[in-house]
Amino acid sequence: MTEAVIANEQGFISRSLWNATANPSKDYPALVGEQECDVAVIGGGFAGLSAALHLAEAGVSVCLLEAETPGWGASGRNGGQVVPGLKEDPDEIERRFGSELGGRMVRLSGNAGYFVFDLIERLGIDCGASRAGWIQPIHSEAARTTVRKRFDQWRRRDAAMRMLDREETAALLGTDAYLGGMLDQRGGNLHPLNYALGLAEAAARAGARIHGHSRAERWEHEGGGVRIHTAKGQLRAGKVLVCTNGYADGFSGAIGRTVVPIRSIQVATEPLPAEIAASIFPQGHSASDTRRLLHYFRKGPGDCFVMGGRGDYSQGGTEHQFEVLRKASVRLYPQLAEARWVHHWGGYVAMTVSHYPQLLRMDDNVWASCGFNGRGVAMATALGKVIADAARGVPEAELDFPVTQVKPIPFYFMRRYAVAAAVAWARLRDGLGR
């Protein structure tokens, strides 16, 4: 990333609700001099931290390099919603990947929320975790049909879910703007930055060496392993796990060109008066609706209200989208008309052409996990363990997610124009479907 992009991202962090309410963070010093380890992890987000944690707990010598600080990227700036499953529904996953592997993928993704919450409980991470459940509100009749099919497929697999009629949806959300909804009791919400910080501390306690402010600049194969260069040091490792996701840079090379970074943004109010807070998500759920350009919303620390959605590549366009989100919030909840909006921030999520996350193998020494398509809290944590298993030598056929080769997206230099066109088309279709 260029210095200008980094400075802009720092500006986003300074206005983040999650940074304003974060737990004290330990210092992770930069890599200086030469070090060695069995496995090097590049990137201190959910995937990288989960991989480092599970490797260290298995007795593997592991060193994690983070360009800034743990949780600095989208892992510390997302909506904090723990959403089970993949973008595609179970029947389609099993049709595409076969009943055996597809079935394992469905179980992995469907149980990813449980995996996150169980990990938090086992490690004692203080991140405001709530197993209240995740709601998908339905905004149109066409979406109702889609959600009903999704629900039926998961219920055939005994998932803890139920359909909500309009009245139940209104009671749980505190707004009657939706036609109904689906409640997935496997999900919930948390403070994303505190979760990332907690994973980092747990990994360090387990024996992982974590270095902040240690951007991996380049690497080369050397003597059956890989040598990684930073500004102040070098790290020699037997294997490298690239977990940079939406913050891939030149170091990631072709791996970074397999995903498209998309800016996701959020706005948040100051803590709401008790009577207003009680009228919004009275049971502590969170929600992501069925629009193509979806809105995701919840209450945050101190009973503030948080609304998120699609951002823009330009600063001016993103500022406009912040205001769009504030207005959308008041349409849903008129009681927010007088609320003070004191936070706004954003970060890059990584999207894939297939809508599936990726477990990539560049060669015998270099692996990657990326492309969580906006569901990174649960799936990045779960795939962090899967890529750790791969690094420990678990055969590819035994992993719960398919391993693919690195295939950069054709005409990658055109990605911003393609995203702009896709967003405009999705916005039009959302409007027609209301």
CSV table of C-alpha atoms in Angstrom, one decimal:
chain,number,residue,atom,x,y,z
A,1,MET,CA,0.0,0.0,0.0
A,2,THR,CA,1.2,3.5,-0.8
A,3,GLU,CA,2.0,6.0,2.0
A,4,ALA,CA,-1.0,8.1,0.9
A,5,VAL,CA,-3.4,5.1,1.2
A,6,ILE,CA,-2.0,4.3,4.6
A,7,ALA,CA,-2.5,7.9,5.8
A,8,ASN,CA,-6.1,7.8,4.6
A,9,GLU,CA,-6.7,4.5,6.4
A,10,GLN,CA,-5.2,5.9,9.6
A,11,GLY,CA,-7.8,8.7,9.3
A,12,PHE,CA,-10.5,6.1,9.1
A,13,ILE,CA,-9.2,4.4,12.2
A,14,SER,CA,-9.1,7.6,14.2
A,15,ARG,CA,-12.9,8.0,13.8
A,16,SER,CA,-13.7,4.3,14.4
A,17,LEU,CA,-16.1,3.3,17.2
A,18,TRP,CA,-14.1,0.2,17.8
A,19,ASN,CA,-10.8,2.1,18.3
A,20,ALA,CA,-12.6,4.5,20.6
A,21,THR,CA,-13.8,1.6,22.8
A,22,ALA,CA,-10.8,-0.8,22.4
A,23,ASN,CA,-9.1,-2.6,25.2
A,24,PRO,CA,-5.5,-1.7,26.0
A,25,SER,CA,-3.2,-3.3,23.5
A,26,LYS,CA,0.1,-5.0,24.1
A,27,ASP,CA,3.1,-3.7,22.3
A,28,TYR,CA,4.4,-6.0,19.5
A,29,PRO,CA,7.9,-4.8,18.6
A,30,ALA,CA,9.1,-4.7,15.0
A,31,LEU,CA,11.2,-7.5,13.6
A,32,VAL,CA,14.9,-6.6,14.0
A,33,GLY,CA,17.8,-8.6,12.7
A,34,GLU,CA,17.6,-12.2,11.6
A,35,GLN,CA,15.1,-14.8,13.0
A,36,GLU,CA,14.0,-18.3,12.0
A,37,CYS,CA,10.8,-20.2,12.5
A,38,ASP,CA,8.9,-23.2,11.0
A,39,VAL,CA,6.0,-21.2,9.7
A,40,ALA,CA,5.8,-17.4,9.0
A,41,VAL,CA,2.3,-15.8,8.9
A,42,ILE,CA,1.9,-12.5,7.0
A,43,GLY,CA,-1.0,-10.4,8.2
A,44,GLY,CA,-2.4,-9.8,11.7
A,45,GLY,CA,-6.1,-10.1,11.0
A,46,PHE,CA,-8.5,-12.8,12.0
A,47,ALA,CA,-7.1,-15.4,9.5
A,48,GLY,CA,-3.5,-14.8,10.3
A,49,LEU,CA,-4.0,-14.6,14.1
A,50,SER,CA,-6.1,-17.8,14.1
A,51,ALA,CA,-3.5,-19.6,12.1
A,52,ALA,CA,-0.7,-18.4,14.4
A,53,LEU,CA,-2.7,-19.4,17.5
A,54,HIS,CA,-3.5,-22.9,16.3
A,55,LEU,CA,0.0,-23.5,15.0
A,56,ALA,CA,1.5,-22.3,18.3
A,57,GLU,CA,-0.9,-24.5,20.3
A,58,ALA,CA,0.2,-27.5,18.2
A,59,GLY,CA,3.8,-26.8,19.2
A,60,VAL,CA,4.9,-25.3,15.8
A,61,SER,CA,7.5,-22.5,15.9
A,62,VAL,CA,5.5,-19.6,14.3
A,63,CYS,CA,6.2,-15.9,13.7
A,64,LEU,CA,3.6,-13.4,12.6
A,65,LEU,CA,4.5,-10.2,10.7
A,66,GLU,CA,2.0,-7.4,10.7
A,67,ALA,CA,2.6,-4.2,8.7
A,68,GLU,CA,0.8,-2.1,11.3
A,69,THR,CA,-0.7,-3.6,14.5
A,70,PRO,CA,-2.9,-6.7,15.1
A,71,GLY,CA,-6.4,-5.9,13.9
A,72,TRP,CA,-5.4,-2.8,12.1
A,73,GLY,CA,-7.2,-3.7,8.8
A,74,ALA,CA,-10.7,-4.8,8.2
A,75,SER,CA,-10.6,-7.3,11.1
A,76,GLY,CA,-10.6,-4.3,13.5
A,77,ARG,CA,-13.1,-2.2,11.6
A,78,ASN,CA,-16.0,-4.5,10.4
A,79,GLY,CA,-19.5,-4.6,11.8
A,80,GLY,CA,-18.6,-7.3,14.4
A,81,GLN,CA,-21.4,-9.6,13.1
A,82,VAL,CA,-20.7,-13.3,13.4
A,83,VAL,CA,-22.5,-14.7,10.4
A,84,PRO,CA,-22.5,-18.5,9.8
A,85,GLY,CA,-22.4,-20.0,6.3
A,86,LEU,CA,-21.0,-19.0,2.9
A,87,LYS,CA,-22.6,-16.7,0.3
A,88,GLU,CA,-23.8,-19.7,-1.6
A,89,ASP,CA,-26.4,-22.0,0.0
A,90,PRO,CA,-25.7,-25.7,1.0
A,91,ASP,CA,-27.3,-27.4,-1.9
A,92,GLU,CA,-25.2,-25.4,-4.4
A,93,ILE,CA,-22.0,-26.0,-2.4
A,94,GLU,CA,-22.5,-29.7,-2.5
A,95,ARG,CA,-23.5,-29.7,-6.2
A,96,ARG,CA,-20.3,-27.8,-7.1
A,97,PHE,CA,-17.9,-29.6,-4.8
A,98,GLY,CA,-19.5,-33.0,-4.4
A,99,SER,CA,-21.4,-34.4,-1.4
A,100,GLU,CA,-18.2,-35.4,0.5
A,101,LEU,CA,-16.1,-32.3,0.3
A,102,GLY,CA,-19.1,-30.0,-0.2
A,103,GLY,CA,-20.6,-31.5,2.9
A,104,ARG,CA,-17.5,-30.8,4.9
A,105,MET,CA,-17.5,-27.2,3.6
A,106,VAL,CA,-21.1,-26.8,4.7
A,107,ARG,CA,-20.4,-28.1,8.1
A,108,LEU,CA,-17.3,-25.9,8.5
A,109,SER,CA,-19.1,-22.7,7.4
A,110,GLY,CA,-22.3,-23.5,9.2
A,111,ASN,CA,-20.5,-24.2,12.5
A,112,ALA,CA,-18.1,-21.2,12.1
A,113,GLY,CA,-20.1,-19.1,14.5
A,114,TYR,CA,-19.9,-21.8,17.2
A,115,PHE,CA,-16.2,-22.1,16.5
A,116,VAL,CA,-15.7,-18.4,17.1
A,117,PHE,CA,-17.8,-18.2,20.3
A,118,ASP,CA,-16.2,-21.4,21.7
A,119,LEU,CA,-12.7,-20.0,21.0
A,120,ILE,CA,-13.6,-16.8,22.8
A,121,GLU,CA,-14.9,-18.7,25.8
A,122,ARG,CA,-11.9,-21.1,25.9
A,123,LEU,CA,-9.3,-18.3,25.6
A,124,GLY,CA,-11.2,-15.8,27.9
A,125,ILE,CA,-11.2,-13.0,25.3
A,126,ASP,CA,-13.0,-9.9,26.5
A,127,CYS,CA,-14.8,-8.7,23.4
A,128,GLY,CA,-18.5,-8.3,24.3
A,129,ALA,CA,-19.4,-11.5,22.6
A,130,SER,CA,-23.1,-12.2,22.3
A,131,ARG,CA,-24.7,-15.5,21.0
A,132,ALA,CA,-28.0,-13.7,20.5
A,133,GLY,CA,-28.2,-14.7,16.9
A,134,TRP,CA,-28.1,-13.1,13.5
A,135,ILE,CA,-31.2,-11.9,11.5
A,136,GLN,CA,-31.5,-11.6,7.7
A,137,PRO,CA,-34.5,-9.2,7.2
A,138,ILE,CA,-36.4,-9.6,4.0
A,139,HIS,CA,-36.9,-6.4,1.9
A,140,SER,CA,-38.9,-7.8,-1.1
A,141,GLU,CA,-41.1,-10.7,-2.2
A,142,ALA,CA,-38.3,-12.0,-4.5
A,143,ALA,CA,-35.9,-12.0,-1.5
A,144,ARG,CA,-38.5,-13.9,0.6
A,145,THR,CA,-38.4,-16.8,-1.9
A,146,THR,CA,-34.6,-16.8,-1.8
A,147,VAL,CA,-34.4,-16.8,2.0
A,148,ARG,CA,-37.1,-19.4,2.3
A,149,LYS,CA,-35.1,-21.8,0.1
A,150,ARG,CA,-32.0,-21.0,2.1
A,151,PHE,CA,-33.8,-21.8,5.3
A,152,ASP,CA,-35.2,-25.1,4.0
A,153,GLN,CA,-31.8,-26.2,2.9
A,154,TRP,CA,-30.2,-25.5,6.3
A,155,ARG,CA,-33.1,-27.0,8.3
A,156,ARG,CA,-32.6,-30.2,6.4
A,157,ARG,CA,-29.2,-30.2,7.9
A,158,ASP,CA,-30.5,-29.5,11.4
A,159,ALA,CA,-29.3,-25.9,11.7
A,160,ALA,CA,-30.7,-23.9,14.6
A,161,MET,CA,-32.7,-21.4,12.5
A,162,ARG,CA,-36.3,-20.3,12.1
A,163,MET,CA,-38.3,-18.1,9.8
A,164,LEU,CA,-39.9,-14.9,11.2
A,165,ASP,CA,-43.1,-13.4,10.1
A,166,ARG,CA,-43.5,-9.6,9.7
A,167,GLU,CA,-44.6,-9.1,13.3
A,168,GLU,CA,-41.8,-11.2,14.8
A,169,THR,CA,-39.2,-9.4,12.7
A,170,ALA,CA,-40.5,-6.0,13.8
A,171,ALA,CA,-40.4,-7.1,17.4
A,172,LEU,CA,-36.8,-8.3,17.3
A,173,LEU,CA,-35.5,-5.4,15.1
A,174,GLY,CA,-37.6,-2.6,16.5
A,175,THR,CA,-38.7,-1.5,13.0
A,176,ASP,CA,-41.6,-2.6,10.7
A,177,ALA,CA,-39.7,-1.8,7.5
A,178,TYR,CA,-39.2,-5.4,6.5
A,179,LEU,CA,-41.6,-8.1,5.2
A,180,GLY,CA,-40.2,-10.8,7.5
A,181,GLY,CA,-36.8,-12.4,8.2
A,182,MET,CA,-34.7,-15.4,9.0
A,183,LEU,CA,-33.2,-15.9,12.5
A,184,ASP,CA,-29.9,-17.9,12.5
A,185,GLN,CA,-29.3,-18.8,16.1
A,186,ARG,CA,-25.8,-20.0,15.3
A,187,GLY,CA,-24.6,-16.4,14.9
A,188,GLY,CA,-24.3,-13.3,17.0
A,189,ASN,CA,-22.0,-10.3,17.4
A,190,LEU,CA,-18.9,-9.0,19.2
A,191,HIS,CA,-16.4,-6.1,19.4
A,192,PRO,CA,-14.2,-7.0,16.3
A,193,LEU,CA,-11.1,-5.1,17.3
A,194,ASN,CA,-11.1,-6.5,20.9
A,195,TYR,CA,-11.6,-9.9,19.4
A,196,ALA,CA,-8.5,-9.4,17.2
A,197,LEU,CA,-6.5,-8.1,20.1
A,198,GLY,CA,-7.6,-11.1,22.2
A,199,LEU,CA,-6.5,-13.5,19.5
A,200,ALA,CA,-3.1,-11.8,19.3
A,201,GLU,CA,-2.6,-12.1,23.1
A,202,ALA,CA,-3.7,-15.7,23.1
A,203,ALA,CA,-1.4,-16.6,20.2
A,204,ALA,CA,1.5,-14.9,22.0
A,205,ARG,CA,0.7,-16.7,25.2
A,206,ALA,CA,0.8,-20.0,23.3
A,207,GLY,CA,4.3,-19.2,22.0
A,208,ALA,CA,3.8,-17.3,18.7
A,209,ARG,CA,6.2,-14.5,18.1
A,210,ILE,CA,4.2,-11.4,16.9
A,211,HIS,CA,5.9,-8.4,15.3
A,212,GLY,CA,4.0,-5.2,14.6
A,213,HIS,CA,5.2,-2.5,12.2
A,214,SER,CA,7.0,-5.2,10.2
A,215,ARG,CA,5.7,-4.9,6.7
A,216,ALA,CA,6.9,-7.9,4.6
A,217,GLU,CA,8.5,-6.3,1.6
A,218,ARG,CA,9.8,-9.2,-0.5
A,219,TRP,CA,10.7,-12.8,-0.3
A,220,GLU,CA,12.7,-15.5,-2.1
A,221,HIS,CA,13.1,-19.2,-1.9
A,222,GLU,CA,16.3,-20.3,-0.1
A,223,GLY,CA,17.5,-23.7,0.7
A,224,GLY,CA,14.1,-25.4,0.8
A,225,GLY,CA,12.5,-22.6,2.7
A,226,VAL,CA,11.7,-18.9,2.2
A,227,ARG,CA,13.5,-15.8,3.3
A,228,ILE,CA,11.3,-12.7,4.0
A,229,HIS,CA,12.6,-9.2,4.2
A,230,THR,CA,11.3,-6.3,6.3
A,231,ALA,CA,12.6,-2.8,6.7
A,232,LYS,CA,14.7,-3.8,9.8
A,233,GLY,CA,15.1,-7.5,9.6
A,234,GLN,CA,14.8,-10.9,7.8
A,235,LEU,CA,12.8,-14.0,8.7
A,236,ARG,CA,13.7,-17.4,7.4
A,237,ALA,CA,10.8,-19.9,7.5
A,238,GLY,CA,10.0,-23.4,6.2
A,239,LYS,CA,6.6,-22.3,5.1
A,240,VAL,CA,4.8,-18.9,4.6
A,241,LEU,CA,1.0,-18.3,5.1
A,242,VAL,CA,-0.1,-15.1,3.4
A,243,CYS,CA,-3.2,-13.8,5.2
A,244,THR,CA,-3.4,-10.2,4.0
A,245,ASN,CA,-6.9,-10.4,2.5
A,246,GLY,CA,-8.2,-7.0,1.4
A,247,TYR,CA,-4.8,-5.4,2.3
A,248,ALA,CA,-2.6,-7.3,-0.1
A,249,ASP,CA,0.2,-5.3,-1.5
A,250,GLY,CA,3.3,-5.9,-3.7
A,251,PHE,CA,4.5,-8.7,-1.4
A,252,SER,CA,1.5,-10.8,-2.1
A,253,GLY,CA,2.1,-10.7,-5.8
A,254,ALA,CA,-0.3,-12.9,-7.8
A,255,ILE,CA,-2.1,-13.9,-4.6
A,256,GLY,CA,-3.3,-10.3,-4.1
A,257,ARG,CA,-4.7,-10.3,-7.6
A,258,THR,CA,-7.1,-13.1,-6.9
A,259,VAL,CA,-9.4,-10.8,-4.8
A,260,VAL,CA,-10.9,-7.4,-5.3
A,261,PRO,CA,-10.8,-5.0,-2.3
A,262,ILE,CA,-14.1,-3.3,-1.6
A,263,ARG,CA,-14.5,-0.5,0.9
A,264,SER,CA,-17.1,-1.2,3.5
A,265,ILE,CA,-18.1,1.7,5.8
A,266,GLN,CA,-20.0,2.3,9.0
A,267,VAL,CA,-21.5,5.1,11.0
A,268,ALA,CA,-22.4,5.1,14.7
A,269,THR,CA,-24.3,7.4,17.1
A,270,GLU,CA,-23.3,8.4,20.6
A,271,PRO,CA,-24.8,6.2,23.3
A,272,LEU,CA,-28.6,6.4,23.0
A,273,PRO,CA,-31.0,7.3,25.8
A,274,ALA,CA,-32.3,4.2,27.6
A,275,GLU,CA,-35.8,4.4,26.2
A,276,ILE,CA,-34.6,4.7,22.6
A,277,ALA,CA,-32.0,2.0,23.0
A,278,ALA,CA,-34.6,-0.4,24.4
A,279,SER,CA,-36.7,0.1,21.3
A,280,ILE,CA,-33.9,-1.1,18.9
A,281,PHE,CA,-32.8,-4.7,18.9
A,282,PRO,CA,-34.3,-5.3,22.4
A,283,GLN,CA,-32.8,-8.8,22.6
A,284,GLY,CA,-29.4,-7.9,21.3
A,285,HIS,CA,-29.5,-9.4,17.8
A,286,SER,CA,-27.7,-8.0,14.7
A,287,ALA,CA,-28.9,-7.9,11.1
A,288,SER,CA,-27.8,-7.8,7.5
A,289,ASP,CA,-30.7,-7.4,5.0
A,290,THR,CA,-31.3,-9.0,1.7
A,291,ARG,CA,-30.4,-6.1,-0.6
A,292,ARG,CA,-27.7,-6.6,-3.1
A,293,LEU,CA,-26.0,-3.5,-1.6
A,294,LEU,CA,-27.0,-4.7,1.8
A,295,HIS,CA,-27.3,-2.7,5.0
A,296,TYR,CA,-25.9,-4.3,8.2
A,297,PHE,CA,-26.8,-2.9,11.6
A,298,ARG,CA,-26.8,-3.5,15.3
A,299,LYS,CA,-26.3,-1.8,18.7
A,300,GLY,CA,-22.7,-1.3,19.8
A,301,PRO,CA,-20.9,-0.5,23.0
A,302,GLY,CA,-22.8,1.7,25.4
A,303,ASP,CA,-26.0,1.2,23.4
A,304,CYS,CA,-25.0,3.3,20.4
A,305,PHE,CA,-26.5,2.4,17.0
A,306,VAL,CA,-24.2,1.2,14.2
A,307,MET,CA,-25.1,1.0,10.5
A,308,GLY,CA,-22.9,-0.2,7.7
A,309,GLY,CA,-22.9,-0.6,4.0
A,310,ARG,CA,-20.9,-0.2,0.8
A,311,GLY,CA,-18.3,2.6,0.6
A,312,ASP,CA,-16.5,4.1,-2.4
A,313,TYR,CA,-13.0,4.2,-3.6
A,314,SER,CA,-12.8,8.1,-3.5
A,315,GLN,CA,-12.9,10.1,-0.3
A,316,GLY,CA,-15.7,12.3,-1.6
A,317,GLY,CA,-17.8,9.3,-2.6
A,318,THR,CA,-17.2,7.7,0.7
A,319,GLU,CA,-18.3,10.9,2.6
A,320,HIS,CA,-21.5,10.8,0.6
A,321,GLN,CA,-22.1,7.2,1.5
A,322,PHE,CA,-21.6,8.0,5.2
A,323,GLU,CA,-24.6,10.4,4.8
A,324,VAL,CA,-26.6,7.8,2.9
A,325,LEU,CA,-26.2,5.4,5.8
A,326,ARG,CA,-27.2,8.0,8.4
A,327,LYS,CA,-30.4,8.8,6.4
A,328,ALA,CA,-31.1,5.1,5.9
A,329,SER,CA,-30.8,4.6,9.7
A,330,VAL,CA,-33.4,7.3,10.4
A,331,ARG,CA,-35.8,5.8,7.8
A,332,LEU,CA,-35.6,2.5,9.6
A,333,TYR,CA,-35.7,4.0,13.1
A,334,PRO,CA,-37.3,7.5,13.1
A,335,GLN,CA,-36.4,7.7,16.8
A,336,LEU,CA,-32.8,8.3,15.7
A,337,ALA,CA,-33.7,11.6,14.1
A,338,GLU,CA,-32.2,13.7,16.8
A,339,ALA,CA,-29.2,11.3,17.5
A,340,ARG,CA,-25.7,12.6,17.3
A,341,TRP,CA,-23.5,10.7,14.8
A,342,VAL,CA,-20.1,10.8,16.4
A,343,HIS,CA,-18.2,8.0,14.5
A,344,HIS,CA,-17.7,7.1,10.9
A,345,TRP,CA,-15.0,4.7,9.5
A,346,GLY,CA,-14.3,2.1,6.9
A,347,GLY,CA,-12.0,-0.6,5.7
A,348,TYR,CA,-11.4,-3.0,2.8
A,349,VAL,CA,-13.0,-6.4,2.6
A,350,ALA,CA,-11.9,-8.8,-0.1
A,351,MET,CA,-14.3,-10.2,-2.6
A,352,THR,CA,-13.8,-13.1,-5.0
A,353,VAL,CA,-15.3,-13.7,-8.4
A,354,SER,CA,-16.7,-17.1,-7.2
A,355,HIS,CA,-18.1,-15.7,-3.9
A,356,TYR,CA,-16.2,-18.4,-2.1
A,357,PRO,CA,-13.3,-17.8,0.3
A,358,GLN,CA,-10.0,-19.1,-1.0
A,359,LEU,CA,-7.4,-21.5,0.4
A,360,LEU,CA,-4.5,-21.2,-2.1
A,361,ARG,CA,-1.3,-23.0,-2.6
A,362,MET,CA,1.4,-21.2,-4.6
A,363,ASP,CA,4.0,-23.9,-4.1
A,364,ASP,CA,5.1,-26.3,-1.4
A,365,ASN,CA,6.2,-23.4,0.8
A,366,VAL,CA,3.8,-20.6,0.2
A,367,TRP,CA,0.0,-20.8,1.0
A,368,ALA,CA,-2.7,-18.2,1.4
A,369,SER,CA,-6.2,-17.7,2.8
A,370,CYS,CA,-8.2,-14.8,1.6
A,371,GLY,CA,-11.5,-13.5,0.0
A,372,PHE,CA,-14.0,-13.8,2.8
A,373,ASN,CA,-16.7,-11.8,1.0
A,374,GLY,CA,-17.8,-9.8,4.0
A,375,ARG,CA,-18.1,-12.8,6.3
A,376,GLY,CA,-14.7,-12.6,7.7
A,377,VAL,CA,-15.4,-12.7,11.5
A,378,ALA,CA,-16.5,-16.3,11.3
A,379,MET,CA,-15.0,-17.7,8.1
A,380,ALA,CA,-11.5,-16.1,8.5
A,381,THR,CA,-11.2,-17.5,12.0
A,382,ALA,CA,-12.3,-21.0,10.8
A,383,LEU,CA,-10.1,-21.0,7.7
A,384,GLY,CA,-7.2,-19.7,9.8
A,385,LYS,CA,-7.2,-23.1,11.6
A,386,VAL,CA,-7.6,-24.9,8.2
A,387,ILE,CA,-4.5,-23.2,6.7
A,388,ALA,CA,-2.7,-23.9,10.0
A,389,ASP,CA,-3.6,-27.6,9.5
A,390,ALA,CA,-2.2,-27.5,6.0
A,391,ALA,CA,1.0,-25.9,7.2
A,392,ARG,CA,1.4,-28.7,9.7
A,393,GLY,CA,1.2,-31.3,6.9
A,394,VAL,CA,-2.4,-32.4,7.0
A,395,PRO,CA,-3.1,-33.9,3.5
A,396,GLU,CA,-5.1,-31.6,1.2
A,397,ALA,CA,-7.7,-34.3,0.8
A,398,GLU,CA,-8.4,-34.3,4.5
A,399,LEU,CA,-8.8,-30.5,4.8
A,400,ASP,CA,-12.4,-29.2,5.2
A,401,PHE,CA,-12.0,-26.7,2.4
A,402,PRO,CA,-10.7,-27.1,-1.2
A,403,VAL,CA,-7.2,-26.1,-2.0
A,404,THR,CA,-6.8,-24.3,-5.3
A,405,GLN,CA,-3.9,-22.9,-7.3
A,406,VAL,CA,-3.3,-19.1,-7.6
A,407,LYS,CA,-5.2,-17.8,-10.6
A,408,PRO,CA,-5.2,-14.0,-10.8
A,409,ILE,CA,-8.3,-12.3,-12.0
A,410,PRO,CA,-8.0,-11.4,-15.8
A,411,PHE,CA,-7.8,-7.6,-16.6
A,412,TYR,CA,-7.2,-6.9,-12.9
A,413,PHE,CA,-6.2,-3.4,-13.6
A,414,MET,CA,-9.8,-2.7,-14.6
A,415,ARG,CA,-11.2,-3.8,-11.2
A,416,ARG,CA,-12.3,-0.4,-10.0
A,417,TYR,CA,-14.3,0.3,-13.2
A,418,ALA,CA,-15.9,-3.2,-13.0
A,419,VAL,CA,-16.8,-2.6,-9.3
A,420,ALA,CA,-18.4,0.7,-10.1
A,421,ALA,CA,-20.5,-0.8,-12.9
A,422,ALA,CA,-21.5,-3.7,-10.6
A,423,VAL,CA,-22.5,-1.4,-7.8
A,424,ALA,CA,-24.6,0.8,-10.1
A,425,TRP,CA,-26.4,-2.3,-11.5
A,426,ALA,CA,-27.0,-3.7,-8.0
A,427,ARG,CA,-28.4,-0.3,-6.8
A,428,LEU,CA,-30.8,-0.2,-9.8
A,429,ARG,CA,-32.0,-3.8,-9.1
A,430,ASP,CA,-32.5,-3.1,-5.4
A,431,GLY,CA,-34.6,-0.1,-6.4
A,432,LEU,CA,-36.7,-2.1,-8.8
A,433,GLY,CA,-37.2,-4.9,-6.3
A,434,ARG,CA,-38.5,-2.7,-3.4
